[in-house]
Amino acid sequence: MTDEDYMRLALEEAQASSLRGEVPVGAVLVNPVTQEIVAKSGNAPISESDPTAHAEILALRKAAQLSGNYRLSGLTLYVTLEPCTMCAGAISQARLGRVVYGAVDMKGGAVESGVRFFEQPTCHHRPETQAGILGEESADLLKAFFKSRRKKDRPT
């Protein structure tokens, strides 16, 4: 499978999150050697009443529980939106090998936007990063979600 194939799976997770009323962000964690999907998830802070229940965090938790180890060295994370500072910190702690994301998040992102977490001298582990894989599709999904929310919030 290709980066685009895995990102399509992440987009499916994002769509499922959207249907649950969550911000549509999806993540898929892959072992690049075996091409096995280790874990996948979509955003769930509302449904789980947990501010840390971002798609990336949930996928990392599942993978760590399955492996019995918090270090997920060498795995690749596909996520539809640029990770925030919290998620970037977790990615670094997990020692992922690579992070591939779709849409850039100028407001909340922390990889190429905002704090640029992996470029900080205090960052212990810096994964390889790649942006823009199905970025337009990822951004369109987010835009449609927020547009529909604004319509619901308008008084009649």
Coordinates of N, CA, C and O in Angstrom, one line a residue:
M1 N 0.8 -1.2 0.0 CA 0.0 0.0 0.0 C 0.9 1.2 0.0 O 2.0 1.2 0.5
T2 N 0.3 2.3 -0.5 CA 1.1 3.6 -0.6 C 0.7 4.5 0.5 O -0.3 4.3 1.2
D3 N 1.4 5.6 0.7 CA 1.0 6.7 1.6 C -0.4 7.1 1.4 O -1.2 7.4 2.3
E4 N -0.8 7.3 0.1 CA -2.1 7.8 -0.2 C -3.2 6.7 0.2 O -4.2 7.1 0.7
D5 N -2.9 5.5 0.1 CA -3.8 4.4 0.5 C -4.1 4.5 2.0 O -5.2 4.4 2.5
Y6 N -3.0 4.6 2.8 CA -3.1 4.7 4.2 C -3.9 6.0 4.6 O -4.7 6.0 5.5
M7 N -3.6 7.1 3.9 CA -4.3 8.3 4.2 C -5.8 8.2 3.9 O -6.6 8.8 4.6
R8 N -6.1 7.5 2.9 CA -7.5 7.2 2.6 C -8.2 6.5 3.8 O -9.4 6.8 4.1
L9 N -7.5 5.6 4.4 CA -8.1 4.9 5.6 C -8.2 5.9 6.7 O -9.2 5.9 7.5
A10 N -7.2 6.8 6.9 CA -7.4 7.8 7.9 C -8.5 8.8 7.6 O -9.3 9.2 8.5
L11 N -8.8 9.1 6.3 CA -9.9 9.9 6.0 C -11.2 9.2 6.3 O -12.2 9.8 6.7
E12 N -11.3 7.8 6.2 CA -12.5 7.1 6.6 C -12.7 7.2 8.1 O -13.9 7.4 8.5
E13 N -11.6 7.2 8.9 CA -11.8 7.4 10.3 C -12.3 8.8 10.6 O -13.1 9.0 11.5
A14 N -11.8 9.8 9.9 CA -12.2 11.2 10.0 C -13.7 11.3 9.7 O -14.4 12.0 10.4
Q15 N -14.1 10.7 8.6 CA -15.6 10.7 8.3 C -16.4 10.1 9.4 O -17.5 10.7 9.7
A16 N -16.0 9.0 9.9 CA -16.7 8.4 11.0 C -16.8 9.3 12.2 O -17.9 9.4 12.9
S17 N -15.7 10.0 12.5 CA -15.8 11.0 13.6 C -16.8 12.1 13.3 O -17.5 12.5 14.2
S18 N -16.8 12.6 12.1 CA -17.7 13.6 11.7 C -19.2 13.2 11.9 O -20.0 13.9 12.5
L19 N -19.5 11.9 11.6 CA -20.8 11.4 11.8 C -21.2 11.3 13.2 O -22.4 11.3 13.6
R20 N -20.2 11.2 14.1 CA -20.5 11.2 15.6 C -20.5 12.6 16.1 O -20.7 12.8 17.4
G21 N -20.4 13.6 15.3 CA -20.4 15.0 15.8 C -19.0 15.5 16.3 O -19.0 16.5 16.9
E22 N -18.0 14.7 16.0 CA -16.7 15.1 16.4 C -16.0 15.8 15.3 O -16.3 15.6 14.1
V23 N -15.0 16.6 15.6 CA -14.2 17.3 14.5 C -13.5 16.1 13.7 O -12.9 15.2 14.2
P24 N -13.7 16.2 12.4 CA -13.3 15.0 11.5 C -11.7 15.0 11.3 O -11.2 15.5 10.3
V25 N -11.1 14.3 12.2 CA -9.7 14.0 12.1 C -9.5 12.5 12.3 O -10.1 11.9 13.3
G26 N -8.8 11.8 11.5 CA -8.5 10.4 11.6 C -7.1 10.1 11.5 O -6.3 10.8 11.0
A27 N -6.7 9.0 12.2 CA -5.3 8.5 12.3 C -5.2 7.0 12.0 O -6.1 6.3 12.5
V28 N -4.2 6.6 11.4 CA -3.9 5.2 11.1 C -2.4 5.0 11.4 O -1.5 5.8 10.9
L29 N -2.1 4.0 12.3 CA -0.7 3.7 12.6 C -0.3 2.4 12.0 O -1.0 1.4 12.1
V30 N 0.9 2.5 11.3 CA 1.3 1.4 10.4 C 2.7 1.0 10.7 O 3.6 1.8 10.9
N31 N 2.9 -0.3 10.6 CA 4.3 -0.9 10.7 C 4.8 -0.9 9.2 O 4.3 -1.6 8.4
P32 N 5.8 0.0 8.9 CA 6.2 0.1 7.5 C 6.9 -1.1 7.0 O 7.0 -1.3 5.8
V33 N 7.4 -2.0 7.9 CA 8.1 -3.2 7.4 C 7.1 -4.2 7.0 O 7.3 -4.8 5.9
T34 N 6.1 -4.5 7.8 CA 5.1 -5.5 7.5 C 3.9 -4.9 6.7 O 3.1 -5.7 6.2
Q35 N 3.8 -3.6 6.7 CA 2.6 -2.9 6.2 C 1.3 -3.2 6.9 O 0.2 -3.0 6.4
E36 N 1.5 -3.7 8.1 CA 0.3 -4.0 9.0 C -0.2 -2.8 9.6 O 0.5 -1.9 10.1
I37 N -1.5 -2.6 9.6 CA -2.2 -1.5 10.3 C -2.2 -2.0 11.8 O -2.9 -2.9 12.1
V38 N -1.5 -1.2 12.6 CA -1.4 -1.5 14.0 C -2.6 -1.0 14.8 O -3.1 -1.6 15.7
A39 N -3.0 0.2 14.5 CA -4.2 0.9 15.2 C -4.7 2.0 14.3 O -4.0 2.5 13.4
K40 N -6.0 2.3 14.5 CA -6.6 3.4 13.8 C -7.7 4.0 14.7 O -8.2 3.3 15.5
S41 N -7.9 5.3 14.5 CA -8.9 6.0 15.3 C -9.3 7.3 14.7 O -8.6 7.8 13.8
G42 N -10.4 7.8 15.2 CA -10.9 9.1 14.9 C -11.0 10.0 16.1 O -11.0 9.4 17.2
N43 N -11.1 11.2 16.0 CA -11.3 12.1 17.1 C -12.5 11.7 18.0 O -13.5 11.3 17.4
A44 N -12.3 11.8 19.3 CA -13.4 11.5 20.2 C -13.5 12.2 21.5 O -13.9 11.7 22.5
P45 N -13.0 13.5 21.6 CA -13.0 14.2 22.9 C -14.4 14.4 23.4 O -14.6 14.4 24.6
I46 N -15.4 14.6 22.5 CA -16.8 14.9 23.0 C -17.4 13.6 23.5 O -17.9 13.5 24.6
S47 N -17.3 12.5 22.7 CA -18.0 11.3 23.1 C -17.3 10.6 24.2 O -17.9 9.9 25.0
E48 N -16.0 10.8 24.4 CA -15.3 10.2 25.5 C -15.1 11.2 26.7 O -14.5 10.8 27.7
S49 N -15.6 12.4 26.6 CA -15.5 13.4 27.6 C -14.0 13.5 28.1 O -13.7 13.4 29.3
D50 N -13.1 13.6 27.1 CA -11.7 13.5 27.3 C -11.0 14.5 26.4 O -11.0 14.3 25.2
P51 N -10.5 15.6 26.9 CA -9.8 16.6 26.0 C -8.6 16.0 25.3 O -8.1 16.6 24.3
T52 N -8.1 14.9 25.8 CA -6.9 14.3 25.1 C -7.2 13.3 24.1 O -6.3 12.7 23.5
A53 N -8.5 13.0 23.8 CA -8.9 12.0 22.9 C -8.9 12.4 21.4 O -9.8 12.2 20.7
H54 N -7.7 12.9 21.1 CA -7.5 13.2 19.7 C -7.2 11.9 18.9 O -6.7 10.9 19.5
A55 N -7.4 11.9 17.6 CA -7.2 10.7 16.8 C -5.8 10.1 17.0 O -5.7 8.9 17.2
E56 N -4.8 11.0 17.0 CA -3.4 10.5 17.1 C -3.2 9.8 18.5 O -2.6 8.7 18.6
I57 N -3.7 10.5 19.6 CA -3.5 9.9 20.9 C -4.2 8.6 21.0 O -3.6 7.6 21.6
L58 N -5.4 8.5 20.6 CA -6.2 7.2 20.7 C -5.5 6.1 19.9 O -5.4 5.0 20.4
A59 N -4.9 6.4 18.7 CA -4.2 5.4 17.9 C -2.9 4.9 18.7 O -2.6 3.8 18.7
L60 N -2.2 5.9 19.2 CA -1.0 5.6 20.0 C -1.3 4.7 21.2 O -0.6 3.8 21.5
R61 N -2.4 5.1 21.9 CA -2.8 4.3 23.1 C -3.1 2.8 22.7 O -2.7 1.9 23.4
K62 N -3.9 2.7 21.6 CA -4.3 1.3 21.2 C -3.0 0.5 20.8 O -2.9 -0.6 21.2
A63 N -2.1 1.1 20.1 CA -0.9 0.4 19.7 C 0.0 0.1 20.9 O 0.5 -1.1 20.9
A64 N 0.1 1.0 21.8 CA 0.9 0.7 23.0 C 0.3 -0.4 23.8 O 1.1 -1.3 24.3
Q65 N -1.0 -0.4 24.0 CA -1.6 -1.5 24.7 C -1.5 -2.8 24.0 O -1.2 -3.8 24.7
L66 N -1.6 -2.9 22.7 CA -1.4 -4.1 22.0 C 0.0 -4.6 22.1 O 0.2 -5.8 22.2
S67 N 1.0 -3.7 22.0 CA 2.4 -4.2 22.0 C 2.9 -4.4 23.4 O 4.0 -5.0 23.6
G68 N 2.2 -3.8 24.4 CA 2.7 -3.9 25.8 C 3.9 -3.0 26.0 O 4.7 -3.2 26.9
N69 N 4.1 -2.0 25.2 CA 5.2 -1.1 25.2 C 4.8 0.3 24.8 O 4.1 0.5 23.8
Y70 N 5.2 1.4 25.5 CA 4.8 2.7 25.1 C 5.7 3.2 24.0 O 5.4 4.2 23.4
R71 N 6.8 2.5 23.8 CA 7.7 2.9 22.7 C 7.2 2.2 21.4 O 7.1 1.0 21.4
L72 N 6.9 3.0 20.4 CA 6.4 2.4 19.1 C 7.4 2.8 18.0 O 7.1 3.2 17.0
S73 N 8.7 2.5 18.3 CA 9.8 2.8 17.4 C 9.6 2.3 16.0 O 9.2 1.2 15.8
G74 N 9.8 3.3 15.1 CA 9.8 3.0 13.7 C 8.4 3.0 13.0 O 8.3 2.9 11.8
L75 N 7.3 3.0 13.8 CA 6.0 3.0 13.1 C 5.7 4.3 12.4 O 6.3 5.4 12.7
T76 N 4.8 4.3 11.5 CA 4.4 5.5 10.7 C 3.0 5.8 11.1 O 2.1 5.0 11.1
L77 N 2.8 7.1 11.4 CA 1.4 7.6 11.7 C 0.9 8.4 10.5 O 1.6 9.3 10.1
Y78 N -0.3 8.1 10.0 CA -1.0 8.8 9.0 C -2.1 9.5 9.7 O -2.9 8.9 10.4
V79 N -2.2 10.9 9.5 CA -3.2 11.6 10.2 C -3.7 12.7 9.2 O -2.9 13.3 8.5
T80 N -5.0 13.0 9.2 CA -5.5 13.9 8.2 C -5.3 15.3 8.5 O -5.4 16.1 7.6
L81 N -4.8 15.7 9.7 CA -4.6 17.1 10.1 C -3.2 17.2 10.8 O -2.9 16.3 11.6
E82 N -2.5 18.2 10.5 CA -1.2 18.5 11.2 C -1.4 18.3 12.7 O -2.3 19.0 13.3
P83 N -0.6 17.5 13.4 CA -0.7 17.3 14.8 C -0.5 18.6 15.6 O 0.3 19.4 15.3
C84 N -1.3 18.7 16.7 CA -1.2 19.8 17.6 C 0.1 19.5 18.5 O 0.7 18.5 18.5
T85 N 0.3 20.5 19.4 CA 1.5 20.4 20.3 C 1.4 19.1 21.2 O 2.3 18.4 21.4
M86 N 0.2 18.9 21.8 CA 0.0 17.7 22.6 C 0.3 16.4 21.9 O 1.0 15.5 22.4
C87 N -0.2 16.3 20.7 CA 0.0 15.1 19.9 C 1.4 15.0 19.4 O 2.0 13.9 19.4
A88 N 2.1 16.1 19.1 CA 3.5 16.1 18.7 C 4.3 15.6 19.8 O 5.3 14.8 19.7
G89 N 4.0 16.0 21.1 CA 4.7 15.5 22.2 C 4.6 14.0 22.4 O 5.5 13.3 22.7
A90 N 3.4 13.5 22.2 CA 3.1 12.1 22.4 C 3.8 11.3 21.3 O 4.4 10.2 21.5
I91 N 3.8 11.8 20.1 CA 4.5 11.2 19.0 C 6.0 11.1 19.3 O 6.7 10.0 19.0
S92 N 6.6 12.2 19.8 CA 8.0 12.1 20.2 C 8.3 11.1 21.3 O 9.2 10.3 21.2
Q93 N 7.4 11.1 22.3 CA 7.6 10.2 23.4 C 7.5 8.7 22.9 O 8.2 7.8 23.4
A94 N 6.6 8.5 21.9 CA 6.4 7.1 21.4 C 7.6 6.7 20.5 O 7.7 5.5 20.1
R95 N 8.4 7.6 20.1 CA 9.5 7.4 19.2 C 9.1 6.9 17.8 O 9.7 6.0 17.2
L96 N 8.0 7.4 17.3 CA 7.6 7.1 15.9 C 8.7 7.4 14.9 O 9.4 8.4 15.1
G97 N 8.7 6.6 13.8 CA 9.7 6.8 12.8 C 9.3 7.9 11.8 O 10.2 8.6 11.3
R98 N 8.0 8.0 11.6 CA 7.5 8.9 10.5 C 6.1 9.4 10.8 O 5.3 8.6 11.3
V99 N 5.8 10.6 10.4 CA 4.5 11.2 10.6 C 4.1 11.8 9.2 O 4.8 12.6 8.7
V100 N 3.0 11.3 8.6 CA 2.5 11.8 7.4 C 1.1 12.4 7.6 O 0.3 11.8 8.2
Y101 N 1.0 13.7 7.2 CA -0.3 14.3 7.5 C -0.8 15.0 6.3 O -0.1 15.3 5.3
G102 N -2.2 15.2 6.3 CA -2.8 15.8 5.1 C -2.8 17.3 5.2 O -2.0 17.9 4.6
A103 N -3.8 17.8 5.8 CA -4.0 19.3 5.9 C -3.1 20.0 6.9 O -2.9 19.4 8.0
V104 N -2.6 21.1 6.5 CA -1.8 21.9 7.4 C -2.8 22.7 8.3 O -3.9 23.1 7.9
D105 N -2.5 22.8 9.6 CA -3.3 23.5 10.6 C -2.6 24.8 11.0 O -1.8 24.7 12.0
M106 N -2.8 25.9 10.4 CA -2.1 27.1 10.7 C -2.5 27.6 12.1 O -1.7 28.3 12.7
K107 N -3.6 27.3 12.6 CA -4.0 27.7 13.9 C -3.6 26.9 15.0 O -3.1 27.3 16.1
G108 N -3.7 25.6 14.9 CA -3.4 24.7 16.0 C -2.3 23.7 15.7 O -1.9 22.9 16.6
G109 N -1.7 23.6 14.5 CA -0.7 22.7 14.2 C 0.6 23.0 14.9 O 0.9 24.1 15.3
A110 N 1.5 22.0 15.1 CA 2.7 22.2 15.8 C 3.9 21.5 15.1 O 5.0 21.3 15.7
V111 N 3.7 21.1 13.8 CA 4.8 20.5 13.1 C 5.5 21.5 12.2 O 6.6 21.9 12.4
E112 N 4.7 22.0 11.2 CA 5.3 23.1 10.4 C 4.7 24.5 10.7 O 5.1 25.5 10.2
S113 N 3.7 24.4 11.5 CA 3.0 25.7 12.0 C 3.3 25.9 13.5 O 3.8 25.0 14.1
G114 N 2.9 27.0 14.0 CA 2.9 27.2 15.4 C 4.3 27.0 16.0 O 5.3 27.5 15.5
V115 N 4.4 26.2 17.1 CA 5.6 26.0 17.8 C 6.7 25.1 17.1 O 7.8 25.1 17.6
R116 N 6.3 24.5 16.0 CA 7.3 23.6 15.3 C 8.0 22.7 16.3 O 9.2 22.7 16.5
F117 N 7.2 21.9 17.0 CA 7.6 21.1 18.1 C 8.9 20.3 17.8 O 9.8 20.2 18.7
F118 N 9.0 19.6 16.7 CA 10.1 18.7 16.4 C 11.4 19.5 16.1 O 12.5 18.9 16.1
E119 N 11.3 20.8 15.9 CA 12.5 21.6 15.7 C 13.1 22.2 17.0 O 14.1 22.8 17.0
Q120 N 12.4 22.0 18.1 CA 12.8 22.5 19.4 C 14.0 21.8 19.9 O 14.0 20.5 19.9
P121 N 15.0 22.4 20.5 CA 16.1 21.7 21.1 C 15.8 20.8 22.2 O 16.5 19.9 22.5
T122 N 14.7 21.0 22.9 CA 14.2 20.2 24.0 C 13.5 18.9 23.5 O 13.2 18.1 24.3
C123 N 13.2 18.8 22.2 CA 12.5 17.6 21.7 C 13.5 16.4 21.7 O 14.6 16.5 21.1
H124 N 13.1 15.4 22.3 CA 14.0 14.2 22.5 C 14.1 13.3 21.2 O 15.1 12.7 21.0
H125 N 13.0 13.3 20.5 CA 13.0 12.4 19.3 C 12.3 13.2 18.2 O 11.2 13.7 18.4
R126 N 12.8 13.2 17.0 CA 12.3 13.9 15.8 C 12.0 12.9 14.7 O 12.9 12.4 14.1
P127 N 10.7 12.6 14.5 CA 10.4 11.7 13.4 C 10.5 12.4 12.1 O 10.5 13.6 12.0
E128 N 10.6 11.6 11.0 CA 10.6 12.2 9.7 C 9.1 12.6 9.5 O 8.2 12.0 10.0
T129 N 8.9 13.7 8.8 CA 7.6 14.2 8.6 C 7.3 14.5 7.1 O 8.3 14.9 6.4
Q130 N 6.1 14.3 6.7 CA 5.7 14.7 5.3 C 4.3 15.2 5.4 O 3.4 14.6 5.9
A131 N 4.1 16.3 4.7 CA 2.8 17.0 4.7 C 2.2 16.9 3.3 O 2.9 16.8 2.3
G132 N 0.9 17.1 3.3 CA 0.1 17.3 2.0 C -0.4 16.1 1.4 O -1.0 16.2 0.3
I133 N -0.2 14.9 1.9 CA -0.8 13.7 1.3 C -2.3 13.8 1.5 O -2.8 13.8 2.6
L134 N -3.0 13.9 0.4 CA -4.5 14.1 0.4 C -4.9 15.3 1.3 O -6.0 15.3 1.9
G135 N -4.1 16.3 1.3 CA -4.3 17.5 2.1 C -5.5 18.2 1.7 O -6.3 18.7 2.6
E136 N -5.8 18.3 0.4 CA -7.0 19.0 0.0 C -8.3 18.3 0.4 O -9.2 18.9 0.9
E137 N -8.3 17.0 0.3 CA -9.5 16.2 0.7 C -9.7 16.3 2.2 O -10.8 16.5 2.7
S138 N -8.5 16.3 3.0 CA -8.6 16.5 4.4 C -9.2 17.8 4.8 O -10.0 17.9 5.7
A139 N -8.6 18.9 4.2 CA -9.1 20.2 4.4 C -10.6 20.4 4.1 O -11.3 21.0 4.8
D140 N -11.0 19.8 2.9 CA -12.4 20.0 2.5 C -13.3 19.3 3.5 O -14.4 19.8 3.8
L141 N -12.9 18.2 4.0 CA -13.8 17.5 5.0 C -13.9 18.4 6.3 O -15.1 18.5 6.8
L142 N -12.9 19.0 6.7 CA -13.0 19.9 7.9 C -13.8 21.1 7.6 O -14.7 21.5 8.4
K143 N -13.6 21.7 6.4 CA -14.4 22.9 6.0 C -15.9 22.6 6.0 O -16.7 23.4 6.5
A144 N -16.2 21.5 5.4 CA -17.6 21.1 5.3 C -18.2 20.8 6.7 O -19.4 21.2 6.9
F145 N -17.5 20.2 7.5 CA -17.9 20.0 8.9 C -18.3 21.3 9.6 O -19.4 21.5 10.2
F146 N -17.3 22.2 9.6 CA -17.5 23.5 10.3 C -18.6 24.3 9.6 O -19.3 25.0 10.3
K147 N -18.7 24.3 8.3 CA -19.8 25.0 7.6 C -21.1 24.5 8.1 O -22.1 25.3 8.3
S148 N -21.3 23.2 8.1 CA -22.6 22.6 8.6 C -22.9 23.0 10.0 O -24.0 23.2 10.4
R149 N -21.9 23.1 10.9 CA -22.1 23.4 12.3 C -22.5 24.9 12.4 O -23.4 25.2 13.2
R150 N -22.0 25.8 11.5 CA -22.4 27.2 11.6 C -23.8 27.3 11.1 O -24.5 28.1 11.7
K151 N -24.3 26.5 10.2 CA -25.6 26.6 9.7 C -26.6 26.2 10.8 O -27.6 26.8 11.0
K152 N -26.2 25.2 11.6 CA -27.1 24.7 12.7 C -27.2 25.7 13.8 O -28.1 25.8 14.5
D153 N -26.1 26.5 14.0 CA -26.0 27.5 15.1 C -26.8 28.8 14.8 O -27.0 29.6 15.6
R154 N -27.1 29.0 13.5 CA -27.8 30.3 13.1 C -29.2 30.3 13.5 O -30.0 29.3 13.4
P155 N -29.7 31.4 14.1 CA -31.1 31.4 14.5 C -32.0 31.5 13.2 O -31.6 32.1 12.2
T156 N -33.2 31.0 13.3 CA -34.1 31.1 12.2 C -35.1 32.2 12.3 O -35.3 32.8 13.3

